[in-house]
Short mmCIF file of C-alpha atoms in Angstrom, two decimals:
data_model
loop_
_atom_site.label_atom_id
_atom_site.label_comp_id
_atom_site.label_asym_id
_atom_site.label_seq_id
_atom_site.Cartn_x
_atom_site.Cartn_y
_atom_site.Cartn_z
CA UNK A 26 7.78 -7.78 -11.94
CA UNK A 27 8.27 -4.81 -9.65
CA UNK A 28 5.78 -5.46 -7.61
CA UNK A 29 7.42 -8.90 -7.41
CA UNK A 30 10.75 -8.05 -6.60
CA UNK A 31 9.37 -5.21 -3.92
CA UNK A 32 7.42 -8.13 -1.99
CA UNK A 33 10.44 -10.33 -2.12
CA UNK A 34 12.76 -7.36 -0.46
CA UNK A 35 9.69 -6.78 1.99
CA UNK A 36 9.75 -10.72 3.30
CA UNK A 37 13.30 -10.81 3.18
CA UNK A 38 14.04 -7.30 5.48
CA UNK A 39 10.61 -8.67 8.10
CA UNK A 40 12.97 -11.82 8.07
CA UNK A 41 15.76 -9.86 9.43
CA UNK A 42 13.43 -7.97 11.59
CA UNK A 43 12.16 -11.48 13.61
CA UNK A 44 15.61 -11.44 15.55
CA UNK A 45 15.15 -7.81 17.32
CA UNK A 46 15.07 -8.08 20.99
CA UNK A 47 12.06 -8.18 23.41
CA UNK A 48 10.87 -4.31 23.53
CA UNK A 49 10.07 -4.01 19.97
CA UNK A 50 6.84 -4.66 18.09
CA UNK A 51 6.97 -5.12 14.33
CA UNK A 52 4.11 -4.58 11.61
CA UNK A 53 4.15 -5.00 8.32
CA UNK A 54 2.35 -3.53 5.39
CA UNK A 55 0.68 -1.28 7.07
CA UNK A 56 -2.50 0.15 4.86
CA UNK A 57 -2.50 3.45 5.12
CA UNK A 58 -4.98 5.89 2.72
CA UNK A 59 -5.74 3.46 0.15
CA UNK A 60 -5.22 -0.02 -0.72
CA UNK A 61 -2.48 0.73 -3.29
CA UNK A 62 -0.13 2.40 -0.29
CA UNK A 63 1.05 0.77 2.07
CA UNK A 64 4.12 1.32 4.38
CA UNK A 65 6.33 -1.52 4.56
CA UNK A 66 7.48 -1.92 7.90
CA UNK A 67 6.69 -0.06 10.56
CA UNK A 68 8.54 -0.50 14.18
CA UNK A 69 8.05 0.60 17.88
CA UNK A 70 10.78 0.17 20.38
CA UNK A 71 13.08 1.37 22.73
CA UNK A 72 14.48 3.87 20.43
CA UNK A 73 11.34 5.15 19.28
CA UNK A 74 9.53 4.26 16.05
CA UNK A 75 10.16 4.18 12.60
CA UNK A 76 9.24 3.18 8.90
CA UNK A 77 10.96 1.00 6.96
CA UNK A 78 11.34 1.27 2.98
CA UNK A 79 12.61 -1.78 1.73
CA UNK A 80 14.27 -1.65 -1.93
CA UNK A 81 15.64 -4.57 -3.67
CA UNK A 82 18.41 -3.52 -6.06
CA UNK A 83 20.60 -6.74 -5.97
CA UNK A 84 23.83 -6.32 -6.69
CA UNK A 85 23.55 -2.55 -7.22
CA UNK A 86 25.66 0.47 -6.46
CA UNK A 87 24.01 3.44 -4.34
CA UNK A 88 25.04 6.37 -3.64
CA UNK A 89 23.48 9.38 -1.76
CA UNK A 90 24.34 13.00 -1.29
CA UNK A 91 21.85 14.80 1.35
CA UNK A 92 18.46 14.50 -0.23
CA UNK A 93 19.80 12.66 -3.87
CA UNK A 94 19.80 9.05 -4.29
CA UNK A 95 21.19 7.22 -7.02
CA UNK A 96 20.60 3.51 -7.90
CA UNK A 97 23.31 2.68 -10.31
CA UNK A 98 23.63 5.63 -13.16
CA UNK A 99 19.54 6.70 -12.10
CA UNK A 100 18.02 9.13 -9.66
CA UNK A 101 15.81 7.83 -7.41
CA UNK A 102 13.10 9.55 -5.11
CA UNK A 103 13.03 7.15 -2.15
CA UNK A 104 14.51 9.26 0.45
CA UNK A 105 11.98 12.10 -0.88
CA UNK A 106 9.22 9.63 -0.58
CA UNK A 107 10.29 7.97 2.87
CA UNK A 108 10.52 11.27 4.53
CA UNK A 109 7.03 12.07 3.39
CA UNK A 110 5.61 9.01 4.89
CA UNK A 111 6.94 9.36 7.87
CA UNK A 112 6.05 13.27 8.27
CA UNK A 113 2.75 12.20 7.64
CA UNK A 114 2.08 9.16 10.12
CA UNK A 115 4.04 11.78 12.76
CA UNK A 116 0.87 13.97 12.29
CA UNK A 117 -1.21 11.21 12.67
CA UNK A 118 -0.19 9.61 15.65
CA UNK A 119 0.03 12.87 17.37
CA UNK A 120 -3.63 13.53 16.27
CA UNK A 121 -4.37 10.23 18.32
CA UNK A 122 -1.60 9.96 21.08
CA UNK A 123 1.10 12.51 22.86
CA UNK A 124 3.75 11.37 21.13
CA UNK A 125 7.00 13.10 22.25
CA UNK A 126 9.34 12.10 19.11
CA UNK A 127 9.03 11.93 15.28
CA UNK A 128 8.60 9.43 13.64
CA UNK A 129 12.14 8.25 11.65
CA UNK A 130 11.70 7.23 8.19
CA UNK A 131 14.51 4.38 7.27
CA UNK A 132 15.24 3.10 3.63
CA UNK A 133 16.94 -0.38 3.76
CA UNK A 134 18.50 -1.90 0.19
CA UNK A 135 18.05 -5.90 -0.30
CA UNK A 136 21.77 -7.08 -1.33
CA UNK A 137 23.45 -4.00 -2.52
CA UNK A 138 26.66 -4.42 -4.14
CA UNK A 139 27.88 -0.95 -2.06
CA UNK A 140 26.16 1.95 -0.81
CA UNK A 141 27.98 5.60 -0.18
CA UNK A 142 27.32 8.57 1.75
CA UNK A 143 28.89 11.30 0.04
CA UNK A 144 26.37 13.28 2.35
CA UNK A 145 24.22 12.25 4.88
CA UNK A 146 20.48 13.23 4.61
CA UNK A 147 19.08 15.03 7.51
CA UNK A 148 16.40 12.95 8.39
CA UNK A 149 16.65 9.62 6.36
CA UNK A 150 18.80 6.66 7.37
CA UNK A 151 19.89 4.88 4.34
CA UNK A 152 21.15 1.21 4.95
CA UNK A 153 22.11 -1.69 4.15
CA UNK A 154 19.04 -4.30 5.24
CA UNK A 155 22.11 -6.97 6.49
CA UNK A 156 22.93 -3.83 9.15
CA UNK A 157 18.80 -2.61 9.90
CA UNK A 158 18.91 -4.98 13.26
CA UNK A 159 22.49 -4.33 14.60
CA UNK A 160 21.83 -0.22 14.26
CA UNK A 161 18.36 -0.43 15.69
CA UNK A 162 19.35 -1.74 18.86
CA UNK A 163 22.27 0.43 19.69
CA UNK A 164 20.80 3.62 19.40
CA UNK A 165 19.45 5.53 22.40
CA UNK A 166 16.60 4.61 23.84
CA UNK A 167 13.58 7.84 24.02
CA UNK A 168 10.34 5.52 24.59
CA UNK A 169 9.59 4.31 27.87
CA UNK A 170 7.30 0.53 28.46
CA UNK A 171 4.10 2.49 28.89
CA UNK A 172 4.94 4.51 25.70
CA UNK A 173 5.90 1.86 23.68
CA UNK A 174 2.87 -0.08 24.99
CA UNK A 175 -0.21 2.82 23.98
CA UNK A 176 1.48 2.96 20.43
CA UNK A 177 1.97 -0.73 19.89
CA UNK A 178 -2.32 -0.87 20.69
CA UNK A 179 -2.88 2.30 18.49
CA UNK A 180 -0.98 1.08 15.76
CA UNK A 181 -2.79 -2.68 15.70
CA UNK A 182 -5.72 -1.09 15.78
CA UNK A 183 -7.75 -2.18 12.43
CA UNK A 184 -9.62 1.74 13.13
CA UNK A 185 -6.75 3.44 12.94
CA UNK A 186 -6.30 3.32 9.78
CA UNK A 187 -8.32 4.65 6.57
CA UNK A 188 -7.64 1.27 4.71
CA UNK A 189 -7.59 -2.33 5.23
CA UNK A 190 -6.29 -4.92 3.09
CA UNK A 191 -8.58 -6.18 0.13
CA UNK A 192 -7.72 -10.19 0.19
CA UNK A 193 -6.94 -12.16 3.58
CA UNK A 194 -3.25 -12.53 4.39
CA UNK A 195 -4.05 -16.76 4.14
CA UNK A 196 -5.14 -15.80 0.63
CA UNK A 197 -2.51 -13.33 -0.07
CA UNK A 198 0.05 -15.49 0.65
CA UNK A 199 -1.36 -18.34 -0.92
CA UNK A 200 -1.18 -16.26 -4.43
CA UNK A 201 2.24 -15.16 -3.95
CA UNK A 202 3.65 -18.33 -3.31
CA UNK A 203 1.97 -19.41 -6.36
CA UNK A 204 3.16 -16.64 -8.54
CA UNK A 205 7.06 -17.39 -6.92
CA UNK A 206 6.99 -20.59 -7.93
CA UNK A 207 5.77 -20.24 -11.08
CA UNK A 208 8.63 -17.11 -11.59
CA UNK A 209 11.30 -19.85 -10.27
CA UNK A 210 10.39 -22.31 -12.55
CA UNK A 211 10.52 -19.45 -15.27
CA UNK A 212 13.93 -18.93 -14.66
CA UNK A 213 15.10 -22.57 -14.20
CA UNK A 214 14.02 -23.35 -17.54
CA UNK A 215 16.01 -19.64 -18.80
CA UNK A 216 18.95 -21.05 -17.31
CA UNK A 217 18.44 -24.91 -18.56
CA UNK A 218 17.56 -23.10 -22.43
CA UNK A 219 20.94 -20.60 -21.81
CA UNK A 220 23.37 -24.05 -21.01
CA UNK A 221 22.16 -25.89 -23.88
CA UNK A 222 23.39 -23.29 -26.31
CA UNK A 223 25.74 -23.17 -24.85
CA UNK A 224 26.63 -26.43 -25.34
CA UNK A 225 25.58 -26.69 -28.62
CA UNK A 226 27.47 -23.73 -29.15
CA UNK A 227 31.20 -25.30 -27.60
CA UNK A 228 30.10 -28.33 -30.00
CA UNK A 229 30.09 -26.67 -32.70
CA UNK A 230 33.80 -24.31 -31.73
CA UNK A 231 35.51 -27.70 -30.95
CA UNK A 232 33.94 -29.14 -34.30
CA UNK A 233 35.70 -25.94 -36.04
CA UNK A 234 39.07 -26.61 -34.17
CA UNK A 235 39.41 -30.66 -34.78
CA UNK A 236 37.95 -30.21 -38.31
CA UNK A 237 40.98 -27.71 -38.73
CA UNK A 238 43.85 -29.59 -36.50
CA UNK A 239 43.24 -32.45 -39.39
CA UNK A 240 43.31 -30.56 -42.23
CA UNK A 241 40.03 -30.01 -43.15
CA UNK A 242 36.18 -30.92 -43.20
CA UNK A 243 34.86 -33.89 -43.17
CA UNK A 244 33.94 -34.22 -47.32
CA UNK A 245 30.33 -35.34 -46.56
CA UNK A 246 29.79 -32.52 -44.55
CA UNK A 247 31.62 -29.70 -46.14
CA UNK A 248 29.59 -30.79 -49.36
CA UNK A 249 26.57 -29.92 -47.02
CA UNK A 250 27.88 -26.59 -46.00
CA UNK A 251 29.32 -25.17 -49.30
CA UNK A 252 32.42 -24.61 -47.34
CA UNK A 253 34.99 -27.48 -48.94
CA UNK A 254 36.62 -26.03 -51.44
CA UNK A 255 36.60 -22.66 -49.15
CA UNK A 256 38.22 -24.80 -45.78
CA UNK A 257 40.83 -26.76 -48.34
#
């Protein structure tokens, strides 16, 4: 289910990411080390380049203090873990390329009920994924056409990286939509199974109210229940 619930952040935030403005290239689950890591989203533009975390915590409170992050009542290591990842494809990509400017690691929450900054952290944006496009395109711009360009063919580059994905996207995406169906249909049938107790439930509570309104149980069925001489 996590692994669910992490892909269905990841294709909602590259949703949000389709409306950024000529300028910026977008990848997405970028294989990086092994086949089990992966960074989410990673973006080149105008104002330089960054990975994106995505977290889905629907409905959920965060709140961050410098380099803490809470999800609700429970600590969280994301802005830990962001900052490594993008320290490490910084080295990297300055291995491969004269690049003049870090690389900004961004964690974006799926449908937060709030998020507050007690604290900012030094290097980590924390956001909401609604605001990840508006805040992208108003910062300052640091990479020029020719420097966005070199990255953009670096980074899609299938020998850049150390890993490549194991199934073909086709595929891939042909199992997930499988498995979300099949995790929809799941929780239709939750829902249908939840409203028929509770019908049966508000059956039986009106039963209780009109059996007392007229004084009583029905004889042939509090001889059933053992309750009639108890309800008269």
């Amino acid at each position: 289910m996590p692994w669910y619930l992490g892909a269905q952040g990841e294709i909602a935030v590259a949703r949000l990411l389709t409306g950024l403005p000529g300028g910026w290239a977008v990848f997405h689950a970028v294989p990086v080390r092994t086949r089990e890591c992966d960074i989410d989203h990673l973006l080149v533009g105008p104002a330089g380049v960054f990975t994106i975390t995505t977290k889905l915590h629907r409905s959920a409170k965060i709140w961050v203090a410098h380099r803490t992050l809470m999800v609700g009542r429970d600590k969280r290591p994301y802005i830990r873990d962001a900052e490594f990842e993008a320290h490490r494809l910084t080295r990297m990509l300055r291995d491969l390329t004269p690049l003049r400017t870090s690389v900004r690691p961004v964690v974006a929450f799926v449908d937060p009920r709030r998020i507050t900054i007690r604290e900012r952290p030094a290097q980590v944006k924390v956001i909401n994924a609604a605001d990840l496009r508006h805040w992208l395109t108003t910062l300052p711009t640091v990479l020029g056409p020719v420097e966005r360009m070199a990255l953009v063919t670096l980074i899609d580059s299938p020998e850049t990286w150390s890993a490549l994905p194991a199934i073909e996207p086709d595929e891939l995406r042909e199992r997930f939509l499988l498995l979300d169906e099949a995790v929809r249909g799941a929780r239709r049938r939750r829902i249908g199974w939840g409203m028929l107790g509770a019908a049966l439930i508000g059956a039986a509570l009106t039963l209780v109210v009109v059996s007392s309104l007229l004084g009583g149980w029905p004889a042939e069925l509090a001889s059933c229940t053992g309750q009639k001489s108890f309800m008269r």
